[in-house]
Tab-separated table of C-alpha atoms and ligand atoms in Angstrom:
chain	number	residue	atom	x	y	z
Z	243	UNK	CA	-18.177	-239.935	70.558
Z	244	UNK	CA	-15.465	-240.442	68.015
Z	245	UNK	CA	-15.123	-238.036	64.899
Z	246	UNK	CA	-16.435	-239.676	61.807
Z	247	UNK	CA	-14.308	-240.041	59.062
Z	248	UNK	CA	-16.827	-239.666	56.170
Z	249	UNK	CA	-20.442	-238.649	55.461
Z	250	UNK	CA	-21.835	-239.165	52.469
Z	251	UNK	CA	-24.887	-237.098	52.310
Z	252	UNK	CA	-28.433	-236.577	50.609
Z	253	UNK	CA	-27.961	-239.340	47.836
Z	254	UNK	CA	-30.463	-241.934	47.170
Z	255	UNK	CA	-29.394	-244.981	49.258
Z	256	UNK	CA	-29.923	-248.363	47.961
Z	257	UNK	CA	-30.094	-251.184	50.587
Z	258	UNK	CA	-31.223	-254.667	50.109
Z	259	UNK	CA	-35.058	-253.819	50.513
Z	260	UNK	CA	-35.305	-250.114	50.289
Z	261	UNK	CA	-34.358	-247.369	48.169
Z	262	UNK	CA	-34.612	-243.617	50.309
Z	263	UNK	CA	-32.766	-240.407	50.264
Z	264	UNK	CA	-30.367	-240.253	53.311
Z	265	UNK	CA	-27.182	-239.989	54.607
Z	266	UNK	CA	-24.205	-242.682	55.324
Z	267	UNK	CA	-21.893	-242.211	58.248
Z	268	UNK	CA	-18.496	-243.957	58.192
Z	269	UNK	CA	-15.903	-244.614	60.720
Z	270	UNK	CA	-12.408	-246.689	60.330
Z	271	UNK	CA	-13.596	-247.547	56.705
Z	272	UNK	CA	-17.083	-249.114	58.146
Z	273	UNK	CA	-20.056	-247.882	57.802
Z	274	UNK	CA	-21.857	-246.930	61.202
Z	275	UNK	CA	-25.036	-245.629	60.391
Z	276	UNK	CA	-27.859	-245.214	57.609
Z	277	UNK	CA	-30.397	-242.713	58.422
Z	278	UNK	CA	-32.534	-239.762	56.838
Z	279	UNK	CA	-30.414	-237.132	58.499
Z	280	UNK	CA	-26.968	-237.800	60.234
Z	281	UNK	CA	-26.194	-234.927	62.711
Z	282	UNK	CA	-22.416	-233.685	63.440
Z	283	UNK	CA	-19.490	-233.312	60.838
Z	284	UNK	CA	-17.278	-235.498	59.586
Z	285	UNK	CA	-13.352	-235.097	58.441
Z	286	UNK	CA	-14.434	-235.460	54.744
Z	287	UNK	CA	-18.164	-234.864	53.343
Z	288	UNK	CA	-19.567	-235.757	50.055
Z	289	UNK	CA	-22.580	-234.149	48.875
Z	290	UNK	CA	-24.230	-236.892	46.843
Z	291	UNK	CA	-27.709	-234.870	46.511
Z	292	UNK	CA	-29.256	-236.106	42.832
Z	293	UNK	CA	-26.947	-239.254	42.693
Z	294	UNK	CA	-27.937	-242.849	43.707
Z	295	UNK	CA	-25.742	-244.465	46.515
Z	296	UNK	CA	-25.390	-248.236	45.558
Z	297	UNK	CA	-23.129	-250.849	47.221
Z	298	UNK	CA	-19.740	-251.080	45.182
Z	299	UNK	CA	-19.832	-253.946	42.848
Z	300	UNK	CA	-18.646	-257.635	43.917
Z	301	UNK	CA	-17.099	-259.140	40.678
Z	302	UNK	CA	-16.425	-262.624	41.476
Z	303	UNK	CA	-15.468	-263.596	37.952
Z	304	UNK	CA	-12.400	-261.552	36.405
Z	305	UNK	CA	-8.917	-262.739	34.931
Z	306	UNK	CA	-6.138	-260.111	35.663
Z	307	UNK	CA	-3.587	-262.398	34.216
Z	308	UNK	CA	-0.883	-261.635	36.775
Z	309	UNK	CA	1.870	-263.035	37.628
Z	310	UNK	CA	3.107	-264.290	34.286
Z	311	UNK	CA	0.683	-262.900	31.534
Z	312	UNK	CA	0.622	-259.080	32.545
Z	313	UNK	CA	1.148	-258.349	28.976
Z	314	UNK	CA	-2.693	-259.668	28.941
Z	315	UNK	CA	-3.775	-257.211	31.674
Z	316	UNK	CA	-2.453	-257.235	35.115
Z	317	UNK	CA	-3.502	-256.147	38.590
Z	318	UNK	CA	-2.900	-252.315	37.918
Z	319	UNK	CA	-4.858	-252.074	34.639
Z	320	UNK	CA	-7.677	-254.550	35.825
Z	321	UNK	CA	-8.212	-253.122	39.112
Z	322	UNK	CA	-8.177	-249.514	37.731
Z	323	UNK	CA	-10.893	-250.388	35.255
Z	324	UNK	CA	-12.928	-251.992	38.181
Z	325	UNK	CA	-12.671	-248.891	40.291
Z	326	UNK	CA	-13.617	-246.441	37.682
Z	327	UNK	CA	-16.884	-248.581	36.758
Z	328	UNK	CA	-18.006	-249.077	40.248
Z	329	UNK	CA	-16.828	-252.227	41.256
Z	330	UNK	CA	-14.981	-252.572	45.044
Z	331	UNK	CA	-14.269	-256.249	45.233
Z	332	UNK	CA	-13.042	-258.810	42.689
Z	333	UNK	CA	-12.890	-262.637	43.062
Z	334	UNK	CA	-10.053	-263.459	40.354
Z	335	UNK	CA	-9.703	-266.673	38.349
Z	336	UNK	CA	-7.074	-269.253	38.810
Z	337	UNK	CA	-6.151	-269.482	35.164
Z	338	UNK	CA	-4.610	-267.362	32.707
Z	339	UNK	CA	-2.058	-266.269	34.819
Z	340	UNK	CA	1.020	-268.030	34.898
Z	341	UNK	CA	1.777	-270.027	36.805
Z	342	UNK	CA	-1.982	-271.057	37.378
Z	343	UNK	CA	-3.273	-270.855	40.827
Z	344	UNK	CA	-3.041	-274.452	41.629
Z	345	UNK	CA	-0.943	-274.609	44.763
Z	346	UNK	CA	0.174	-272.791	47.702
Z	347	UNK	CA	3.328	-271.018	46.195
Z	348	UNK	CA	1.200	-269.937	43.118
Z	349	UNK	CA	-1.570	-268.442	45.229
Z	350	UNK	CA	1.157	-266.597	47.461
Z	351	UNK	CA	2.734	-265.183	44.246
Z	352	UNK	CA	-0.754	-264.184	42.867
Z	353	UNK	CA	-1.538	-262.738	46.509
Z	354	UNK	CA	1.984	-260.519	46.177
Z	355	UNK	CA	1.345	-259.262	42.825
Z	356	UNK	CA	-2.338	-258.103	43.601
Z	357	UNK	CA	-1.441	-256.346	46.936
Z	358	UNK	CA	1.086	-254.331	45.003
Z	359	UNK	CA	-0.975	-252.685	42.619
Z	360	UNK	CA	-4.558	-253.868	43.049
Z	361	UNK	CA	-7.017	-250.787	43.876
Z	362	UNK	CA	-10.081	-252.576	44.620
Z	363	UNK	CA	-10.048	-255.627	47.525
Z	364	UNK	CA	-9.889	-258.810	46.066
Z	365	UNK	CA	-10.525	-262.421	46.688
Z	366	UNK	CA	-8.556	-265.411	45.023
Z	367	UNK	CA	-9.988	-268.444	43.281
Z	368	UNK	CA	-7.765	-271.747	43.376
Z	369	UNK	CA	-8.068	-274.201	40.540
Z	370	UNK	CA	-9.599	-277.825	40.267
Z	371	UNK	CA	-7.793	-279.844	37.625
Z	372	UNK	CA	-6.431	-283.371	37.507
Z	373	UNK	CA	-2.867	-282.241	38.108
Z	374	UNK	CA	-3.576	-280.737	41.738
Z	375	UNK	CA	-6.229	-282.684	43.646
Z	376	UNK	CA	-3.630	-283.305	46.358
Z	377	UNK	CA	-2.901	-279.389	46.776
Z	378	UNK	CA	-6.668	-278.124	47.111
Z	379	UNK	CA	-6.003	-278.069	50.967
Z	380	UNK	CA	-2.883	-275.619	50.619
Z	381	UNK	CA	-5.387	-273.390	48.568
Z	382	UNK	CA	-7.820	-273.573	51.465
Z	383	UNK	CA	-5.665	-272.641	54.071
Z	384	UNK	CA	-4.452	-269.716	52.361
Z	385	UNK	CA	-7.932	-268.231	51.938
Z	386	UNK	CA	-9.286	-269.533	48.476
Z	387	UNK	CA	-12.489	-268.216	47.748
Z	388	UNK	CA	-13.321	-272.011	46.342
Z	389	UNK	CA	-12.238	-274.193	43.376
Z	390	UNK	CA	-12.410	-273.430	39.674
Z	391	UNK	CA	-12.767	-276.341	37.245
Z	392	UNK	CA	-13.299	-276.271	33.332
Z	393	UNK	CA	-15.631	-279.289	31.747
Z	394	UNK	CA	-14.276	-278.545	28.656
Z	395	UNK	CA	-10.960	-277.056	27.236
Z	396	UNK	CA	-9.739	-273.954	29.109
Z	397	UNK	CA	-7.490	-272.873	26.169
Z	398	UNK	CA	-4.769	-272.576	28.304
Z	399	UNK	CA	-2.400	-275.658	28.491
Z	400	UNK	CA	-1.219	-275.465	31.975
Z	401	UNK	CA	-5.119	-275.660	33.164
Z	402	UNK	CA	-6.308	-278.780	32.044
Z	403	UNK	CA	-9.812	-279.460	31.807
Z	404	UNK	CA	-11.532	-281.788	35.018
Z	405	UNK	CA	-12.928	-285.138	33.787
Z	406	UNK	CA	-15.547	-286.707	35.324
Z	407	UNK	CA	-13.344	-288.437	37.889
Z	408	UNK	CA	-11.349	-285.148	38.601
Z	409	UNK	CA	-14.915	-283.313	39.171
Z	410	UNK	CA	-16.225	-286.182	41.522
Z	411	UNK	CA	-12.875	-286.479	43.630
Z	412	UNK	CA	-12.207	-282.498	43.665
Z	413	UNK	CA	-16.148	-281.732	44.843
Z	414	UNK	CA	-15.527	-284.721	47.658
Z	415	UNK	CA	-12.392	-282.519	48.581
Z	416	UNK	CA	-13.930	-279.288	48.312
Z	417	UNK	CA	-17.334	-280.252	50.431
Z	418	UNK	CA	-14.580	-281.455	53.122
Z	419	UNK	CA	-12.927	-278.161	53.278
Z	420	UNK	CA	-16.029	-276.272	53.231
Z	421	UNK	CA	-15.836	-274.517	49.644
Z	422	UNK	CA	-17.828	-274.078	46.715
Z	423	UNK	CA	-16.556	-275.578	43.196
Z	424	UNK	CA	-17.164	-273.319	40.255
Z	425	UNK	CA	-17.632	-274.910	36.777
Z	426	UNK	CA	-17.329	-273.867	33.544
Z	427	UNK	CA	-20.126	-276.220	31.986
Z	428	UNK	CA	-19.675	-277.018	28.512
Z	429	UNK	CA	-19.239	-280.812	27.133
Z	430	UNK	CA	-15.890	-281.672	26.177
Z	431	UNK	CA	-16.338	-284.462	23.903
Z	432	UNK	CA	-19.396	-282.546	22.264
Z	433	UNK	CA	-17.762	-279.341	21.607
Z	434	UNK	CA	-13.982	-280.910	20.723
Z	435	UNK	CA	-15.771	-283.168	17.954
Z	436	UNK	CA	-18.080	-280.377	16.556
Z	437	UNK	CA	-14.887	-277.786	16.572
Z	438	UNK	CA	-12.638	-280.393	14.759
Z	439	UNK	CA	-15.132	-281.381	12.011
Z	440	UNK	CA	-15.780	-277.846	11.109
Z	441	UNK	CA	-11.973	-276.987	10.984
Z	442	UNK	CA	-11.623	-280.215	8.969
Z	443	UNK	CA	-14.165	-279.044	6.486
Z	444	UNK	CA	-12.935	-275.741	6.197
Z	445	UNK	CA	-15.669	-274.119	8.069
Z	446	UNK	CA	-13.888	-271.574	10.420
Z	447	UNK	CA	-16.006	-268.528	10.311
Z	448	UNK	CA	-18.341	-266.932	12.978
Z	449	UNK	CA	-21.538	-269.213	12.185
Z	450	UNK	CA	-19.191	-272.228	12.116
Z	451	UNK	CA	-17.673	-271.262	15.818
Z	452	UNK	CA	-21.376	-270.715	17.245
Z	453	UNK	CA	-22.542	-274.161	15.632
Z	454	UNK	CA	-19.666	-276.009	17.391
Z	455	UNK	CA	-20.889	-274.897	20.784
Z	456	UNK	CA	-24.824	-275.780	20.779
Z	457	UNK	CA	-26.740	-275.217	23.953
Z	458	UNK	CA	-27.144	-278.688	24.374
Z	459	UNK	CA	-23.413	-278.826	25.261
Z	460	UNK	CA	-23.761	-276.411	28.214
Z	461	UNK	CA	-27.427	-278.058	29.027
Z	462	UNK	CA	-25.787	-281.603	29.742
Z	463	UNK	CA	-22.892	-280.144	31.640
Z	464	UNK	CA	-24.758	-278.120	33.837
Z	465	UNK	CA	-26.813	-281.245	34.625
Z	466	UNK	CA	-23.838	-283.369	35.274
Z	467	UNK	CA	-22.043	-281.259	37.291
Z	468	UNK	CA	-25.189	-280.575	39.673
Z	469	UNK	CA	-25.643	-284.718	39.932
Z	470	UNK	CA	-22.227	-284.592	40.991
Z	471	UNK	CA	-22.471	-281.884	43.425
Z	472	UNK	CA	-25.723	-283.275	44.901
Z	473	UNK	CA	-23.749	-286.763	45.124
Z	474	UNK	CA	-20.919	-285.277	46.931
Z	475	UNK	CA	-22.609	-282.541	49.019
Z	476	UNK	CA	-20.460	-279.673	47.440
Z	477	UNK	CA	-21.460	-276.349	46.879
Z	478	UNK	CA	-21.718	-275.513	43.240
Z	479	UNK	CA	-21.380	-272.484	41.238
Z	480	UNK	CA	-21.938	-272.442	37.683
Z	481	UNK	CA	-20.198	-269.501	35.889
Z	482	UNK	CA	-21.484	-267.544	32.997
Z	483	UNK	CA	-24.605	-269.578	32.204
Z	484	UNK	CA	-25.778	-268.405	28.739
Z	485	UNK	CA	-29.381	-270.157	28.187
Z	486	UNK	CA	-32.530	-270.399	29.393
Z	487	UNK	CA	-32.484	-274.157	29.725
Z	488	UNK	CA	-29.129	-273.889	31.650
Z	489	UNK	CA	-30.702	-271.760	34.226
Z	490	UNK	CA	-34.185	-273.705	34.555
Z	491	UNK	CA	-32.104	-276.829	35.451
Z	492	UNK	CA	-30.285	-274.739	38.101
Z	493	UNK	CA	-33.674	-273.300	39.655
Z	494	UNK	CA	-34.750	-276.992	39.492
Z	495	UNK	CA	-31.957	-278.301	41.524
Z	496	UNK	CA	-32.195	-275.343	44.100
Z	497	UNK	CA	-35.918	-276.304	44.577
Z	498	UNK	CA	-35.007	-279.760	45.576
Z	499	UNK	CA	-32.546	-278.309	47.950
Z	500	UNK	CA	-29.061	-278.309	46.040
Z	501	UNK	CA	-26.635	-275.938	47.098
Z	502	UNK	CA	-26.199	-274.346	43.470
Z	503	UNK	CA	-26.084	-270.980	42.465
Z	504	UNK	CA	-26.106	-269.393	38.827
Z	505	UNK	CA	-24.043	-266.621	37.365
Z	506	UNK	CA	-24.517	-265.103	33.966
Z	507	UNK	CA	-22.712	-262.076	32.326
Z	508	UNK	CA	-23.637	-258.541	30.760
Z	509	UNK	CA	-22.362	-259.968	27.157
Z	510	UNK	CA	-25.136	-262.577	27.439
Z	511	UNK	CA	-27.682	-260.322	28.559
Z	512	UNK	CA	-26.772	-257.354	26.033
Z	513	UNK	CA	-25.545	-259.074	23.027
Z	514	UNK	CA	-26.951	-262.027	20.821
Z	515	UNK	CA	-25.491	-264.287	18.126
Z	516	UNK	CA	-26.209	-261.347	15.448
Z	517	UNK	CA	-23.958	-259.296	17.431
Z	518	UNK	CA	-20.981	-261.818	17.177
Z	519	UNK	CA	-21.217	-261.628	13.282
Z	520	UNK	CA	-21.340	-257.706	13.459
Z	521	UNK	CA	-18.687	-257.361	15.876
Z	522	UNK	CA	-16.427	-260.360	14.965
Z	523	UNK	CA	-13.426	-261.465	16.977
Z	524	UNK	CA	-13.560	-258.820	19.730
Z	525	UNK	CA	-17.064	-260.374	21.169
Z	526	UNK	CA	-16.012	-264.059	20.973
Z	527	UNK	CA	-16.392	-266.083	24.200
Z	528	UNK	CA	-17.012	-269.491	25.291
Z	529	UNK	CA	-20.219	-270.371	25.587
Z	530	UNK	CA	-20.695	-268.118	22.744
Z	531	UNK	CA	-23.240	-265.239	22.002
Z	532	UNK	CA	-26.743	-266.870	21.973
Z	533	UNK	CA	-29.800	-266.376	20.088
Z	534	UNK	CA	-32.260	-263.743	20.973
Z	535	UNK	CA	-34.648	-266.084	22.478
Z	536	UNK	CA	-32.214	-267.237	24.993
Z	537	UNK	CA	-31.095	-263.473	25.829
Z	538	UNK	CA	-35.001	-263.168	26.167
Z	539	UNK	CA	-35.046	-266.038	28.399
Z	540	UNK	CA	-31.966	-265.203	30.551
Z	541	UNK	CA	-33.870	-261.728	31.342
Z	542	UNK	CA	-37.092	-263.628	32.406
Z	543	UNK	CA	-35.013	-265.651	34.638
Z	544	UNK	CA	-33.305	-262.731	36.142
Z	545	UNK	CA	-36.667	-261.347	36.945
Z	546	UNK	CA	-38.083	-264.124	38.499
Z	547	UNK	CA	-35.323	-264.230	40.812
Z	548	UNK	CA	-33.809	-267.604	39.330
Z	549	UNK	CA	-29.843	-265.826	38.562
Z	550	UNK	CA	-28.277	-265.214	41.854
Z	551	UNK	CA	-25.005	-263.621	40.396
Z	552	UNK	CA	-24.045	-261.372	37.600
Z	553	UNK	CA	-20.172	-260.898	36.996
Z	554	UNK	CA	-18.455	-259.853	34.181
Z	555	UNK	CA	-16.008	-262.750	33.289
Z	556	UNK	CA	-13.585	-260.223	32.036
Z	557	UNK	CA	-11.087	-262.120	30.075
Z	558	UNK	CA	-9.007	-259.923	28.005
Z	559	UNK	CA	-6.161	-260.705	25.372
Z	560	UNK	CA	-3.659	-258.860	23.274
Z	561	UNK	CA	-5.143	-257.520	20.242
Z	562	UNK	CA	-3.194	-259.817	18.269
Z	563	UNK	CA	-5.170	-262.602	19.904
Z	564	UNK	CA	-8.596	-261.101	19.677
Z	565	UNK	CA	-8.253	-260.470	15.613
Z	566	UNK	CA	-8.064	-262.978	12.241
Z	567	UNK	CA	-10.801	-264.657	10.040
Z	568	UNK	CA	-10.338	-268.334	11.941
Z	569	UNK	CA	-12.746	-267.969	14.514
Z	570	UNK	CA	-11.478	-271.083	16.052
Z	571	UNK	CA	-7.943	-269.594	16.563
Z	572	UNK	CA	-9.074	-266.118	17.896
Z	573	UNK	CA	-8.976	-266.098	21.808
Z	574	UNK	CA	-12.423	-266.571	23.535
Z	575	UNK	CA	-12.585	-264.018	26.135
Z	576	UNK	CA	-14.715	-260.633	26.371
Z	577	UNK	CA	-13.434	-257.930	28.406
Z	578	UNK	CA	-16.032	-256.070	30.225
Z	579	UNK	CA	-15.493	-255.466	34.050
Z	580	UNK	CA	-15.481	-251.660	33.579
Z	581	UNK	CA	-18.616	-251.669	32.159
Z	582	UNK	CA	-20.296	-254.311	34.492
Z	583	UNK	CA	-22.267	-252.095	36.663
Z	584	UNK	CA	-23.468	-249.136	33.934
Z	585	UNK	CA	-24.608	-251.872	31.371
Z	586	UNK	CA	-26.575	-253.825	33.938
Z	587	UNK	CA	-28.169	-250.669	35.260
Z	588	UNK	CA	-28.703	-249.420	31.909
Z	589	UNK	CA	-30.162	-252.499	30.395
Z	590	UNK	CA	-31.918	-253.620	33.733
Z	591	UNK	CA	-33.103	-250.590	35.574
Z	592	UNK	CA	-33.440	-247.636	32.891
Z	593	UNK	CA	-34.675	-250.009	29.901
Z	594	UNK	CA	-36.428	-252.900	31.606
Z	595	UNK	CA	-37.289	-251.255	35.142
Z	596	UNK	CA	-36.015	-253.918	37.510
Z	597	UNK	CA	-35.832	-252.336	40.832
Z	598	UNK	CA	-32.554	-251.021	41.980
Z	599	UNK	CA	-32.322	-253.268	45.065
Z	600	UNK	CA	-32.794	-256.737	43.002
Z	601	UNK	CA	-29.775	-255.276	40.628
Z	602	UNK	CA	-27.846	-254.350	43.797
Z	603	UNK	CA	-28.452	-258.288	44.835
Z	604	UNK	CA	-27.284	-259.566	41.670
Z	605	UNK	CA	-24.212	-257.632	41.697
Z	606	UNK	CA	-22.930	-256.836	45.393
Z	607	UNK	CA	-24.945	-258.716	48.208
Z	608	UNK	CA	-25.949	-261.891	46.247
Z	609	UNK	CA	-21.961	-262.787	45.311
Z	610	UNK	CA	-20.641	-261.672	48.451
Z	611	UNK	CA	-22.955	-263.623	50.518
Z	612	UNK	CA	-22.274	-266.690	48.335
Z	613	UNK	CA	-18.626	-266.372	48.685
Z	614	UNK	CA	-18.936	-265.590	52.754
Z	615	UNK	CA	-17.515	-261.912	52.152
Z	616	UNK	CA	-18.992	-261.003	55.449
Z	617	UNK	CA	-18.337	-257.301	55.416
Z	618	UNK	CA	-19.114	-256.621	51.540
Z	619	UNK	CA	-22.253	-256.062	49.427
Z	620	UNK	CA	-24.426	-254.014	51.329
Z	621	UNK	CA	-25.307	-250.330	52.543
Z	622	UNK	CA	-25.682	-251.235	56.314
Z	623	UNK	CA	-24.272	-250.764	59.494
Z	624	UNK	CA	-21.105	-253.004	60.136
Z	625	UNK	CA	-20.420	-253.425	56.174
Z	626	UNK	CA	-17.494	-251.635	54.887
Z	627	UNK	CA	-17.986	-248.438	53.213
Z	628	UNK	CA	-18.042	-249.568	49.661
Z	629	UNK	CA	-20.166	-247.449	47.603
Z	630	UNK	CA	-20.520	-246.139	44.282
Z	631	UNK	CA	-22.164	-242.739	43.511
Z	632	UNK	CA	-24.348	-243.190	39.978
Z	633	UNK	CA	-25.867	-240.334	37.963
Z	634	UNK	CA	-28.786	-242.610	36.785
Z	635	UNK	CA	-29.922	-239.794	34.679
Z	636	UNK	CA	-26.617	-239.300	32.623
Z	637	UNK	CA	-26.413	-240.801	29.285
Z	638	UNK	CA	-22.763	-241.238	28.068
Z	639	UNK	CA	-21.200	-243.094	25.129
Z	640	UNK	CA	-18.246	-245.330	26.303
Z	641	UNK	CA	-15.239	-244.868	24.229
Z	642	UNK	CA	-12.247	-246.899	23.552
Z	643	UNK	CA	-9.863	-244.487	25.266
Z	644	UNK	CA	-11.940	-244.242	28.490
Z	645	UNK	CA	-11.337	-247.946	29.009
Z	646	UNK	CA	-8.460	-248.436	31.596
Z	647	UNK	CA	-7.646	-251.992	30.125
Z	648	UNK	CA	-4.065	-252.395	28.812
Z	649	UNK	CA	-5.740	-253.443	25.685
Z	650	UNK	CA	-8.629	-250.999	24.878
Z	651	UNK	CA	-10.542	-253.170	23.310
Z	652	UNK	CA	-14.337	-254.382	24.195
Z	653	UNK	CA	-17.491	-255.002	22.677
Z	654	UNK	CA	-19.340	-252.573	25.165
Z	655	UNK	CA	-17.117	-249.706	23.885
Z	656	UNK	CA	-18.928	-247.485	21.335
Z	657	UNK	CA	-21.976	-248.585	23.204
Z	658	UNK	CA	-24.176	-245.888	24.772
Z	659	UNK	CA	-25.178	-246.274	28.567
Z	660	UNK	CA	-27.826	-244.503	30.926
Z	661	UNK	CA	-26.317	-244.306	34.446
Z	662	UNK	CA	-22.901	-243.378	34.906
Z	663	UNK	CA	-20.739	-244.200	38.278
Z	664	UNK	CA	-19.441	-240.672	39.446
Z	665	UNK	CA	-17.314	-241.826	42.468
Z	666	UNK	CA	-16.074	-245.130	43.606
Z	667	UNK	CA	-15.366	-245.507	47.559
Z	668	UNK	CA	-13.481	-248.505	48.890
Z	669	UNK	CA	-13.594	-248.502	52.892
Z	670	UNK	CA	-14.399	-244.979	53.252
Z	671	UNK	CA	-11.753	-244.078	50.612
Z	672	UNK	CA	-12.578	-242.340	47.128
Z	673	UNK	CA	-10.718	-244.636	44.825
Z	674	UNK	CA	-11.963	-243.186	41.396
Z	675	UNK	CA	-14.013	-240.219	40.663
Z	676	UNK	CA	-15.090	-239.370	36.867
Z	677	UNK	CA	-13.602	-242.109	34.841
Z	678	UNK	CA	-10.220	-241.376	36.885
Z	679	UNK	CA	-8.506	-243.253	39.616
Z	680	UNK	CA	-7.285	-241.485	42.690
Z	681	UNK	CA	-4.829	-242.286	45.215
Z	682	UNK	CA	-2.668	-245.369	45.858
Z	683	UNK	CA	-3.207	-249.138	45.280
Z	684	UNK	CA	-5.026	-250.377	48.419
Z	685	UNK	CA	-6.774	-253.716	47.623
Z	686	UNK	CA	-6.806	-256.334	50.436
Z	687	UNK	CA	-7.317	-259.912	50.280
Z	688	UNK	CA	-10.405	-261.207	51.348
Z	689	UNK	CA	-10.846	-264.966	52.816
Z	690	UNK	CA	-14.018	-266.804	53.101
Z	691	UNK	CA	-15.566	-265.848	56.682
Z	692	UNK	CA	-16.381	-269.093	58.788
Z	693	UNK	CA	-19.715	-270.501	58.340
Z	694	UNK	CA	-22.213	-269.070	60.685
Z	695	UNK	CA	-22.749	-271.793	63.367
Z	696	UNK	CA	-26.149	-273.277	63.645
Z	697	UNK	CA	-27.149	-272.613	67.437
Z	698	UNK	CA	-27.895	-275.919	69.323
Z	699	UNK	CA	-31.614	-276.082	70.559
Z	700	UNK	CA	-31.925	-275.141	73.961
Z	701	UNK	CA	-32.413	-278.336	76.423
Z	702	UNK	CA	-35.872	-278.995	77.349
A	1485	ZN	ZN1	-13.978	-266.911	32.753
């Protein structure tokens, strides 16, 4: 028998259907056994007694902005924040890097940047815009996780919004390529007109910005995206859903067999529109923070199982772009990848008693399964040894200087959480301990696994 590389002993292990104290054996970066007590020794043993062992989070919505806008974040700092926070895999969005990931060469350039600096494994989204429909195949060939489209302005000139014709054509192509389309769902005409009228009237404070992006803009766009996906047979993923009615439409579509998933983010679960008034520019995002009743509906939907994925939508920008009085000019994006796991455990498990396997599904198994990351998201034999050891009893304040981000600003900084990530392990190697990264960058590109073939029925 070959000697084990790693034994994680005595932690409370969270598997998809169970929580129990046990040991985890790792060989060549993969989990080979999970059981109450594993005999023998390993090259490295980690005492996890008193800690919970969860699958490393799979954050399928981050913007690291490299190459081209590394001054906004970059793979080194973004992935360090993930490692420290307990995230072991990211799927990185095609925009805010320059050039945006719209064709083969831009995908290759981003892959190179990530391989040089990423401390976590990564998948890369390609874009779906009016200017790159002919290049989708190039992206698929290289292993893109799927295609991201904006139904309203992206805020980035070189990543134009997908009008209905683009979305229809792009979904047909994505369906043929066997890849999902992810949409930022807000009605472009409505948000543009409301914003223009508000600015023209000199109404530019937080409340005016909120009024320019009403819930109906999201609800209408989700309904339209679902219709197009149903018509084209394309798998649809709706990113950062912020309203109860938005989630309800996705749930209804799923119930009639449409292949659609809902993602929400910690900022829609932990903050409401009053927090935007209190926190100011740092908490501006699109869709915006919502009234408390929407926040409550999101939690209810989550408990009912109508939300499949929670991701951070980490979308940083330099401090000069996250300040000022004109809410229509401030960059819309929240830095949150480092606090993804701890915020969800704290607000979801400690405060609301949502079972740990359900939360693990939302941030690890759910996203990994949806985007066909075959070896990610579970603590089970055959899966990568991507683990996070968490002290569920420890309460701590997240401070600005704890943040690994290039720009140490986040609406989550200054908050107190219960559930502190103590150690993060990627493919059997420790990549972070107690808020500090360890070792060298070693992130690998993940490409979607082939769909599992459906076996033909045996002949009579
Ligand atoms: Zn985003």
